[in-house]
Amino acid sequence: MLQDKKIALFMTGGIASYKAAELSRQLIKKGAHVRVAMTSGAQAFITPLTMQTLTKYPVLTDTFDETDPTLVQHIDLADWADVALVAPATANILSKMANGIGDEIVSTTLLAVHCPRVIAPSMNENMYYNLATQRNLRQLREDGYTLIEPAEGFLAEGYSGKGRLPDLSVIIEAVEDVVAVTKWKKILEGKNVLISAGGTLERVDPVRYISNDSSGKMGYSLAKAAKRLGANVHLVSTRPQLAVPHGVEVEYVESARDMQEAMEGSLAWSDYAVMAAAVSDYRVSHPSEQKIKSDGSDLTIHLTENPDILASLATKKTHDQTIIGFAAETEHVIKYAKGKLHKKKADWIVANDVSQEATGFNTDTNQVTLLSKEGQLIETGLLSKDDVALRIWKIIAEAEEDDSHGA
Ligand code: CTP
């Protein structure tokens, strides 16, 4: 994946700078060319000579130290790079990047960069949670940077907290993902993708409802990833509070039956239909038209089973569509997911263990196993929901490409 890729590594002044030396080595081992720019802060922790020796390229340390009259060094590096990787990224460089400041070699070069950018923040926990830092991170996310979550663990300060540079494998995977998006840019080009997201909501009366903990984030990440990979995306969502990914068309619904109508209404248009929503299995048989008053006695609510939208989509395919479902389980994850794959006649089931904190509802991370009706079983690592989404599309699109080549 990284063979012959050109990676500009930007190092800023954190104790994790020493890990960037090993990071550059591992990137080079994977076939990449790595060129480095370092702030004076980074140079306080590790020398440019170390990085030059490892990368076999001169290291940029000063914007005005122009030794080659045939080029402007920071523009040259910016133009050269296929991927810009900022690792470790301090709170200071995040602030400069979020605000378009270029006042030394790293921030100045980053202003000129026009390739995908990956940032691995690393700092003290309190600096990370500082409101300004969080604001800058939000801004950078909005501006299209790929941000890697810092890891939790023992910090250089001598106590535990969030802020450690994540494992180098996590950083390398993020770079590979970005390269994949570039490389696989067209894997969903021209495809129509229909996705449901969020927990459905069943009215008890005009002010009360039955729902579940599903945040809708995974469905939104799948929509964003599909869009990034070139698809036209229609999202059927129960979560109007979530920001709609750029370029994605959204239709809001509440109940399972509304969702079924919306999904079936767009099924013929779609090439891929994904049920990422957590559909309420039951609805209130007779919702009250007026607010129910408490009168001191127990209340019994009768529930009726909802239609199974995924199963019904699978029987209503109009052409060669791919139907993808999810299986959120708290035990026997693969066994139950296999059961759902067969029972609902889906093409793929994405199984996840919602009993774990990092992979449950309402988190920003996830780890899933994809099961296909052909019997494939493919795991993703623990990644951000956006990266898991990208991986899901890659796995499915690659499998279909293999199928068509094999056919
Ligand atoms: N699903 C659906 N319609 C339903 C229930 C579920 O389309 N009425 C879809 C979900 O969107 C998901 C898959 O079916 O893609 C599995 O959903 P899940 O809630 O994990 O399983 P259930 O079928 O509801 O089974 P159980 O609650 O017993 O685990």
Tab-separated table of C-alpha atoms and ligand atoms in Angstrom:
chain	number	residue	atom	x	y	z
A	1	MET	CA	0.000	0.000	0.000
A	2	LEU	CA	2.826	2.438	0.824
A	3	GLN	CA	5.239	1.267	-1.878
A	4	ASP	CA	6.862	4.373	-3.457
A	5	LYS	CA	4.505	6.721	-1.597
A	6	LYS	CA	6.063	10.054	-0.666
A	7	ILE	CA	5.403	10.957	2.938
A	8	ALA	CA	6.301	14.351	4.385
A	9	LEU	CA	6.774	13.813	8.123
A	10	PHE	CA	6.304	16.966	10.208
A	11	MET	CA	7.690	16.722	13.729
A	12	THR	CA	6.865	19.174	16.490
A	13	GLY	CA	8.217	19.524	19.987
A	14	GLY	CA	6.821	16.788	22.169
A	15	ILE	CA	8.570	14.044	24.067
A	16	ALA	CA	7.012	11.573	21.594
A	17	SER	CA	9.363	13.025	18.937
A	18	TYR	CA	11.741	10.173	19.634
A	19	LYS	CA	9.034	7.748	18.468
A	20	ALA	CA	8.880	9.556	15.111
A	21	ALA	CA	12.360	8.187	14.369
A	22	GLU	CA	11.053	4.612	14.575
A	23	LEU	CA	7.911	5.697	12.719
A	24	SER	CA	9.989	6.941	9.778
A	25	ARG	CA	11.882	3.634	9.751
A	26	GLN	CA	8.695	1.587	9.675
A	27	LEU	CA	7.243	3.720	6.862
A	28	ILE	CA	10.444	3.265	4.859
A	29	LYS	CA	10.326	-0.503	5.507
A	30	LYS	CA	6.895	-0.481	3.877
A	31	GLY	CA	8.411	1.046	0.757
A	32	ALA	CA	7.656	4.723	1.372
A	33	HIS	CA	10.006	7.675	0.873
A	34	VAL	CA	10.034	9.901	3.929
A	35	ARG	CA	11.197	13.508	4.045
A	36	VAL	CA	11.176	15.375	7.347
A	37	ALA	CA	10.612	18.935	8.557
A	38	MET	CA	11.174	19.707	12.243
A	39	THR	CA	10.296	22.642	14.473
A	40	SER	CA	12.954	23.926	16.855
A	41	GLY	CA	10.892	22.257	19.617
A	42	ALA	CA	11.242	18.874	17.924
A	43	GLN	CA	14.983	19.497	17.513
A	44	ALA	CA	15.222	19.970	21.292
A	45	PHE	CA	14.180	16.319	21.664
A	46	ILE	CA	15.863	14.629	18.700
A	47	THR	CA	18.441	15.836	16.187
A	48	PRO	CA	17.872	16.469	12.470
A	49	LEU	CA	20.949	14.301	11.862
A	50	THR	CA	19.101	11.274	13.283
A	51	MET	CA	16.189	11.858	10.917
A	52	GLN	CA	18.455	12.560	7.955
A	53	THR	CA	20.422	9.371	8.602
A	54	LEU	CA	17.248	7.300	8.814
A	55	THR	CA	15.440	8.842	5.857
A	56	LYS	CA	18.419	9.541	3.570
A	57	TYR	CA	16.972	12.955	2.791
A	58	PRO	CA	18.043	16.390	4.061
A	59	VAL	CA	15.845	17.598	6.906
A	60	LEU	CA	14.130	21.011	6.769
A	61	THR	CA	14.698	22.998	9.948
A	62	ASP	CA	14.550	26.657	8.950
A	63	THR	CA	12.301	28.396	6.403
A	64	PHE	CA	15.050	30.779	5.270
A	65	ASP	CA	17.911	28.305	5.155
A	66	GLU	CA	17.702	28.047	1.370
A	67	THR	CA	20.736	26.066	0.244
A	68	ASP	CA	19.476	25.093	-3.222
A	69	PRO	CA	18.883	28.209	-5.389
A	70	THR	CA	16.855	26.218	-7.920
A	71	LEU	CA	13.886	25.776	-5.608
A	72	VAL	CA	12.023	27.085	-2.561
A	73	GLN	CA	12.484	24.267	-0.085
A	74	HIS	CA	9.178	24.390	1.802
A	75	ILE	CA	7.126	24.624	-1.415
A	76	ASP	CA	9.202	21.830	-2.901
A	77	LEU	CA	8.440	19.546	0.058
A	78	ALA	CA	4.740	20.494	-0.005
A	79	ASP	CA	4.500	19.741	-3.746
A	80	TRP	CA	6.468	16.492	-3.424
A	81	ALA	CA	4.299	14.841	-0.767
A	82	ASP	CA	1.556	12.265	-1.401
A	83	VAL	CA	0.669	12.377	2.286
A	84	ALA	CA	1.554	14.897	4.997
A	85	LEU	CA	1.898	13.299	8.428
A	86	VAL	CA	2.198	15.485	11.526
A	87	ALA	CA	3.586	13.296	14.319
A	88	PRO	CA	3.820	14.147	17.083
A	89	ALA	CA	1.490	17.135	16.777
A	90	THR	CA	1.576	19.519	19.738
A	91	ALA	CA	-1.331	21.730	20.859
A	92	ASN	CA	0.646	24.617	19.376
A	93	ILE	CA	0.835	23.219	15.832
A	94	LEU	CA	-2.863	22.250	15.965
A	95	SER	CA	-3.663	25.851	16.810
A	96	LYS	CA	-1.518	27.176	13.966
A	97	MET	CA	-2.981	24.725	11.448
A	98	ALA	CA	-6.553	25.466	12.505
A	99	ASN	CA	-5.895	29.177	12.059
A	100	GLY	CA	-3.718	29.238	8.956
A	101	ILE	CA	-0.579	30.487	10.670
A	102	GLY	CA	2.845	29.861	9.113
A	103	ASP	CA	5.662	31.257	11.240
A	104	GLU	CA	8.332	28.546	11.103
A	105	ILE	CA	9.280	25.742	8.736
A	106	VAL	CA	6.639	23.169	9.776
A	107	SER	CA	3.569	25.430	9.880
A	108	THR	CA	4.714	27.298	6.748
A	109	THR	CA	5.164	24.087	4.753
A	110	LEU	CA	1.830	22.730	6.029
A	111	LEU	CA	0.128	25.857	4.673
A	112	ALA	CA	1.412	24.981	1.205
A	113	VAL	CA	0.576	21.270	1.357
A	114	HIS	CA	-2.183	20.105	-1.013
A	115	CYS	CA	-2.218	16.350	-0.380
A	116	PRO	CA	-4.185	14.424	2.291
A	117	ARG	CA	-3.067	15.334	5.812
A	118	VAL	CA	-2.914	13.039	8.822
A	119	ILE	CA	-2.341	14.390	12.322
A	120	ALA	CA	-1.284	12.400	15.376
A	121	PRO	CA	-1.739	14.739	18.359
A	122	SER	CA	0.303	13.985	21.450
A	123	MET	CA	0.419	16.117	24.560
A	124	ASN	CA	-0.413	16.359	28.236
A	125	GLU	CA	-4.009	15.313	28.993
A	126	ASN	CA	-5.029	18.736	30.312
A	127	MET	CA	-3.616	20.413	27.215
A	128	TYR	CA	-5.561	17.935	25.072
A	129	TYR	CA	-8.859	18.646	26.824
A	130	ASN	CA	-8.226	22.397	26.913
A	131	LEU	CA	-11.231	24.046	25.267
A	132	ALA	CA	-9.085	25.868	22.703
A	133	THR	CA	-7.354	22.620	21.697
A	134	GLN	CA	-10.701	20.848	21.358
A	135	ARG	CA	-12.014	23.765	19.281
A	136	ASN	CA	-8.969	23.556	17.022
A	137	LEU	CA	-9.394	19.797	16.627
A	138	ARG	CA	-13.043	20.283	15.614
A	139	GLN	CA	-11.973	22.904	13.087
A	140	LEU	CA	-9.285	20.656	11.622
A	141	ARG	CA	-11.738	17.763	11.369
A	142	GLU	CA	-14.152	20.049	9.553
A	143	ASP	CA	-11.355	21.175	7.239
A	144	GLY	CA	-10.851	17.571	6.149
A	145	TYR	CA	-7.736	16.588	8.129
A	146	THR	CA	-7.542	12.987	9.339
A	147	LEU	CA	-7.049	13.089	13.094
A	148	ILE	CA	-5.783	10.113	15.041
A	149	GLU	CA	-7.061	9.859	18.614
A	150	PRO	CA	-4.258	10.033	21.167
A	151	ALA	CA	-3.954	6.882	23.256
A	152	GLU	CA	-4.557	6.622	26.987
A	153	GLY	CA	-1.831	5.421	29.277
A	154	PHE	CA	1.254	6.424	31.203
A	155	LEU	CA	2.270	9.977	30.247
A	156	ALA	CA	5.751	11.460	30.478
A	157	GLU	CA	4.436	13.551	33.413
A	158	GLY	CA	4.368	10.392	35.530
A	159	TYR	CA	0.616	9.818	35.632
A	160	SER	CA	-1.960	8.139	33.462
A	161	GLY	CA	-4.130	10.016	31.033
A	162	LYS	CA	-5.095	10.606	27.432
A	163	GLY	CA	-2.454	12.186	25.247
A	164	ARG	CA	0.068	9.511	24.376
A	165	LEU	CA	1.114	9.123	20.771
A	166	PRO	CA	-0.843	6.023	19.668
A	167	ASP	CA	0.939	2.824	18.669
A	168	LEU	CA	2.960	3.356	15.510
A	169	SER	CA	0.849	0.656	13.827
A	170	VAL	CA	-2.244	2.827	14.351
A	171	ILE	CA	-0.514	5.822	12.746
A	172	ILE	CA	0.699	3.738	9.817
A	173	GLU	CA	-2.787	2.297	9.299
A	174	ALA	CA	-4.220	5.814	9.216
A	175	VAL	CA	-1.670	6.778	6.551
A	176	GLU	CA	-2.543	3.618	4.616
A	177	ASP	CA	-6.226	4.493	4.858
A	178	VAL	CA	-5.599	7.933	3.433
A	179	VAL	CA	-3.538	6.427	0.629
A	180	ALA	CA	-6.324	3.924	0.060
A	181	VAL	CA	-8.857	6.706	-0.313
A	182	THR	CA	-6.610	8.281	-2.903
A	183	LYS	CA	-5.932	4.966	-4.585
A	184	TRP	CA	-9.491	3.664	-4.270
A	185	LYS	CA	-11.023	7.054	-4.919
A	186	LYS	CA	-13.188	5.597	-7.621
A	187	ILE	CA	-14.235	2.346	-5.988
A	188	LEU	CA	-17.780	3.613	-5.454
A	189	GLU	CA	-17.733	6.163	-8.269
A	190	GLY	CA	-21.181	6.537	-9.778
A	191	LYS	CA	-22.684	4.021	-7.344
A	192	ASN	CA	-25.864	4.839	-5.455
A	193	VAL	CA	-25.641	4.101	-1.761
A	194	LEU	CA	-28.654	4.018	0.549
A	195	ILE	CA	-27.969	3.964	4.288
A	196	SER	CA	-30.174	4.010	7.375
A	197	ALA	CA	-28.780	5.408	10.611
A	198	GLY	CA	-29.796	5.887	14.229
A	199	GLY	CA	-32.205	4.224	16.611
A	200	THR	CA	-35.839	4.306	15.498
A	201	LEU	CA	-38.347	5.867	17.791
A	202	GLU	CA	-41.820	4.552	18.568
A	203	ARG	CA	-44.360	6.964	20.012
A	204	VAL	CA	-46.174	6.150	23.236
A	205	ASP	CA	-47.988	9.490	23.225
A	206	PRO	CA	-47.195	12.938	21.741
A	207	VAL	CA	-44.369	13.563	24.230
A	208	ARG	CA	-43.032	10.080	24.976
A	209	TYR	CA	-41.428	7.343	22.940
A	210	ILE	CA	-39.540	4.057	23.085
A	211	SER	CA	-36.092	4.068	21.493
A	212	ASN	CA	-32.581	2.712	22.012
A	213	ASP	CA	-29.012	3.873	22.548
A	214	SER	CA	-27.871	3.873	18.916
A	215	SER	CA	-26.223	7.231	18.169
A	216	GLY	CA	-26.324	6.930	14.385
A	217	LYS	CA	-22.586	7.702	14.190
A	218	MET	CA	-21.642	4.479	12.383
A	219	GLY	CA	-24.289	5.063	9.709
A	220	TYR	CA	-23.107	8.648	9.278
A	221	SER	CA	-19.490	7.488	9.011
A	222	LEU	CA	-20.513	4.977	6.334
A	223	ALA	CA	-22.302	7.746	4.457
A	224	LYS	CA	-19.240	10.020	4.703
A	225	ALA	CA	-16.877	7.248	3.589
A	226	ALA	CA	-19.105	6.259	0.646
A	227	LYS	CA	-19.198	9.888	-0.433
A	228	ARG	CA	-15.396	10.131	-0.108
A	229	LEU	CA	-15.122	7.047	-2.319
A	230	GLY	CA	-17.216	8.611	-5.064
A	231	ALA	CA	-20.784	7.411	-4.390
A	232	ASN	CA	-24.083	9.283	-4.463
A	233	VAL	CA	-25.398	8.834	-0.955
A	234	HIS	CA	-28.941	8.937	0.405
A	235	LEU	CA	-29.135	8.737	4.175
A	236	VAL	CA	-32.331	7.820	6.023
A	237	SER	CA	-31.764	9.085	9.535
A	238	THR	CA	-33.500	9.344	12.888
A	239	ARG	CA	-30.846	11.737	14.216
A	240	PRO	CA	-31.359	15.327	13.001
A	241	GLN	CA	-28.868	16.561	15.620
A	242	LEU	CA	-25.892	14.975	13.784
A	243	ALA	CA	-23.995	17.040	11.205
A	244	VAL	CA	-24.797	15.798	7.699
A	245	PRO	CA	-21.614	14.801	5.826
A	246	HIS	CA	-20.781	17.094	2.940
A	247	GLY	CA	-22.650	16.204	-0.241
A	248	VAL	CA	-24.863	13.570	1.381
A	249	GLU	CA	-28.635	13.768	0.860
A	250	VAL	CA	-30.610	13.136	4.044
A	251	GLU	CA	-34.199	12.135	4.789
A	252	TYR	CA	-35.352	12.199	8.415
A	253	VAL	CA	-37.711	9.582	9.818
A	254	GLU	CA	-38.857	8.522	13.281
A	255	SER	CA	-40.429	5.096	13.451
A	256	ALA	CA	-39.466	1.712	12.012
A	257	ARG	CA	-42.410	1.840	9.629
A	258	ASP	CA	-41.375	5.339	8.386
A	259	MET	CA	-37.885	4.002	7.888
A	260	GLN	CA	-39.143	0.978	5.996
A	261	GLU	CA	-41.135	3.212	3.660
A	262	ALA	CA	-38.139	5.483	3.057
A	263	MET	CA	-35.705	2.615	2.475
A	264	GLU	CA	-38.039	0.698	0.188
A	265	GLY	CA	-38.844	3.916	-1.663
A	266	SER	CA	-35.180	4.344	-2.649
A	267	LEU	CA	-34.259	0.673	-2.987
A	268	ALA	CA	-34.652	0.531	-6.777
A	269	TRP	CA	-32.306	3.553	-7.078
A	270	SER	CA	-29.595	1.985	-4.933
A	271	ASP	CA	-26.662	-0.278	-5.738
A	272	TYR	CA	-25.903	-0.773	-2.047
A	273	ALA	CA	-28.472	-0.651	0.760
A	274	VAL	CA	-27.104	-0.607	4.297
A	275	MET	CA	-29.223	-1.089	7.410
A	276	ALA	CA	-26.958	0.524	10.003
A	277	ALA	CA	-29.967	1.714	12.005
A	278	ALA	CA	-30.968	0.053	15.253
A	279	VAL	CA	-34.586	-0.670	14.479
A	280	SER	CA	-37.016	-1.017	17.389
A	281	ASP	CA	-38.238	-4.581	17.270
A	282	TYR	CA	-41.618	-3.495	18.649
A	283	ARG	CA	-43.914	-0.496	18.389
A	284	VAL	CA	-46.707	0.656	20.638
A	285	SER	CA	-49.880	-0.965	19.343
A	286	HIS	CA	-52.121	1.990	20.103
A	287	PRO	CA	-50.155	5.197	20.767
A	288	SER	CA	-52.247	7.715	22.702
A	289	GLU	CA	-53.231	10.860	20.806
A	290	GLN	CA	-53.071	12.859	24.029
A	291	LYS	CA	-50.424	12.907	26.733
A	292	ILE	CA	-51.047	9.969	29.073
A	293	LYS	CA	-51.855	11.126	32.610
A	294	SER	CA	-50.572	9.292	35.647
A	295	ASP	CA	-53.361	8.207	37.965
A	296	GLY	CA	-51.517	6.292	40.633
A	297	SER	CA	-52.042	2.881	39.040
A	298	ASP	CA	-49.738	0.723	36.922
A	299	LEU	CA	-49.752	1.250	33.178
A	300	THR	CA	-49.505	-1.586	30.648
A	301	ILE	CA	-48.415	-0.761	27.123
A	302	HIS	CA	-49.154	-3.351	24.476
A	303	LEU	CA	-46.466	-3.750	21.813
A	304	THR	CA	-46.721	-5.083	18.257
A	305	GLU	CA	-43.733	-6.519	16.396
A	306	ASN	CA	-42.250	-4.236	13.757
A	307	PRO	CA	-41.470	-5.379	10.223
A	308	ASP	CA	-37.909	-6.536	9.610
A	309	ILE	CA	-36.666	-3.907	7.153
A	310	LEU	CA	-33.398	-5.663	6.276
A	311	ALA	CA	-35.125	-8.949	5.528
A	312	SER	CA	-37.748	-7.191	3.467
A	313	LEU	CA	-35.131	-5.235	1.438
A	314	ALA	CA	-33.341	-8.495	0.666
A	315	THR	CA	-36.514	-9.959	-0.841
A	316	LYS	CA	-37.306	-6.832	-2.850
A	317	LYS	CA	-34.044	-6.421	-4.785
A	318	THR	CA	-34.788	-4.982	-8.202
A	319	HIS	CA	-31.376	-5.627	-9.733
A	320	ASP	CA	-27.965	-6.855	-8.675
A	321	GLN	CA	-27.909	-4.939	-5.397
A	322	THR	CA	-25.790	-5.560	-2.340
A	323	ILE	CA	-27.732	-5.600	0.925
A	324	ILE	CA	-25.713	-5.025	4.078
A	325	GLY	CA	-26.941	-5.385	7.639
A	326	PHE	CA	-25.456	-4.951	11.068
A	327	ALA	CA	-25.518	-7.239	14.068
A	328	ALA	CA	-25.019	-5.506	17.368
A	329	GLU	CA	-24.439	-8.227	19.939
A	330	THR	CA	-23.377	-8.490	23.555
A	331	GLU	CA	-22.343	-12.196	23.427
A	332	HIS	CA	-21.702	-14.980	20.853
A	333	VAL	CA	-21.138	-12.191	18.320
A	334	ILE	CA	-20.102	-14.277	15.290
A	335	LYS	CA	-22.613	-17.055	15.916
A	336	TYR	CA	-25.541	-14.636	16.187
A	337	ALA	CA	-24.290	-12.589	13.231
A	338	LYS	CA	-24.145	-15.731	11.067
A	339	GLY	CA	-27.711	-16.498	12.120
A	340	LYS	CA	-28.851	-13.024	11.027
A	341	LEU	CA	-26.961	-13.278	7.719
A	342	HIS	CA	-28.868	-16.427	6.796
A	343	LYS	CA	-32.220	-15.540	8.335
A	344	LYS	CA	-32.392	-12.095	6.733
A	345	LYS	CA	-30.752	-13.186	3.456
A	346	ALA	CA	-28.346	-10.243	3.494
A	347	ASP	CA	-25.196	-10.218	1.337
A	348	TRP	CA	-23.068	-8.990	4.219
A	349	ILE	CA	-23.471	-8.613	7.962
A	350	VAL	CA	-21.223	-6.261	9.880
A	351	ALA	CA	-20.978	-7.669	13.393
A	352	ASN	CA	-19.925	-5.701	16.406
A	353	ASP	CA	-19.672	-6.382	20.090
A	354	VAL	CA	-21.586	-3.602	21.817
A	355	SER	CA	-20.755	-4.900	25.283
A	356	GLN	CA	-17.253	-3.363	25.063
A	357	GLU	CA	-16.764	0.294	25.936
A	358	ALA	CA	-14.717	1.130	22.806
A	359	THR	CA	-17.085	-0.639	20.399
A	360	GLY	CA	-20.475	0.083	21.921
A	361	PHE	CA	-23.174	2.572	21.072
A	362	ASN	CA	-22.352	6.253	21.280
A	363	THR	CA	-18.577	5.873	21.011
A	364	ASP	CA	-16.334	7.381	18.333
A	365	THR	CA	-14.443	4.128	17.825
A	366	ASN	CA	-15.470	0.707	16.607
A	367	GLN	CA	-14.132	-2.691	15.650
A	368	VAL	CA	-16.185	-4.995	13.463
A	369	THR	CA	-16.148	-8.349	11.688
A	370	LEU	CA	-17.649	-8.601	8.227
A	371	LEU	CA	-19.390	-11.835	7.285
A	372	SER	CA	-20.400	-12.469	3.698
A	373	LYS	CA	-22.954	-14.929	2.377
A	374	GLU	CA	-20.008	-16.577	0.574
A	375	GLY	CA	-18.543	-17.403	3.976
A	376	GLN	CA	-15.818	-14.732	4.210
A	377	LEU	CA	-15.019	-13.500	7.705
A	378	ILE	CA	-12.919	-10.324	7.793
A	379	GLU	CA	-11.992	-8.303	10.857
A	380	THR	CA	-11.074	-4.633	11.102
A	381	GLY	CA	-8.901	-3.409	13.944
A	382	LEU	CA	-10.087	-0.951	16.597
A	383	LEU	CA	-10.331	2.300	14.662
A	384	SER	CA	-12.316	5.507	14.564
A	385	LYS	CA	-15.829	4.953	13.174
A	386	ASP	CA	-14.806	6.927	10.072
A	387	ASP	CA	-11.877	4.607	9.408
A	388	VAL	CA	-13.940	1.495	10.137
A	389	ALA	CA	-16.480	2.780	7.602
A	390	LEU	CA	-13.795	3.239	4.991
A	391	ARG	CA	-12.478	-0.223	5.656
A	392	ILE	CA	-15.971	-1.726	5.349
A	393	TRP	CA	-16.409	-0.196	1.898
A	394	LYS	CA	-12.932	-1.296	0.846
A	395	ILE	CA	-13.568	-4.876	1.945
A	396	ILE	CA	-16.945	-5.080	0.217
A	397	ALA	CA	-15.851	-3.340	-2.986
A	398	GLU	CA	-12.659	-5.422	-3.220
A	399	ALA	CA	-14.604	-8.650	-2.660
A	400	GLU	CA	-17.037	-7.701	-5.421
A	401	GLU	CA	-14.183	-6.797	-7.739
A	402	ASP	CA	-12.579	-10.201	-7.071
A	403	ASP	CA	-15.942	-11.845	-7.786
A	404	SER	CA	-16.358	-10.066	-11.082
A	405	HIS	CA	-12.776	-10.933	-12.089
A	406	GLY	CA	-13.350	-14.518	-11.070
A	407	ALA	CA	-16.620	-14.701	-12.991
B	1	CTP	N1	-33.274	-4.767	11.458
B	1	CTP	C1	-34.277	-4.367	10.605
B	1	CTP	N2	-35.555	-4.351	11.052
B	1	CTP	C2	-35.857	-4.761	12.294
B	1	CTP	C3	-34.826	-5.184	13.167
B	1	CTP	C4	-33.534	-5.170	12.722
B	1	CTP	O1	-33.989	-3.999	9.466
B	1	CTP	N3	-37.106	-4.742	12.692
B	1	CTP	C5	-31.879	-4.777	10.933
B	1	CTP	C6	-30.938	-3.862	11.626
B	1	CTP	O2	-30.889	-2.591	10.996
B	1	CTP	C7	-29.606	-4.594	11.445
B	1	CTP	C8	-30.010	-6.070	11.481
B	1	CTP	O3	-31.393	-6.075	11.142
B	1	CTP	O4	-29.036	-4.339	10.196
B	1	CTP	C9	-29.823	-6.742	12.807
B	1	CTP	O5	-30.411	-5.959	13.809
B	1	CTP	P1	-30.287	-6.315	15.353
B	1	CTP	O6	-30.998	-5.299	16.152
B	1	CTP	O7	-28.858	-6.640	15.670
B	1	CTP	O8	-31.035	-7.695	15.409
B	1	CTP	P2	-32.536	-8.122	15.471
B	1	CTP	O9	-32.925	-8.665	14.142
B	1	CTP	O10	-33.386	-7.021	16.003
B	1	CTP	O11	-32.459	-9.324	16.473
B	1	CTP	P3	-32.219	-9.293	18.057
B	1	CTP	O12	-32.744	-7.971	18.550
B	1	CTP	O13	-32.975	-10.461	18.541
B	1	CTP	O14	-30.724	-9.439	18.228
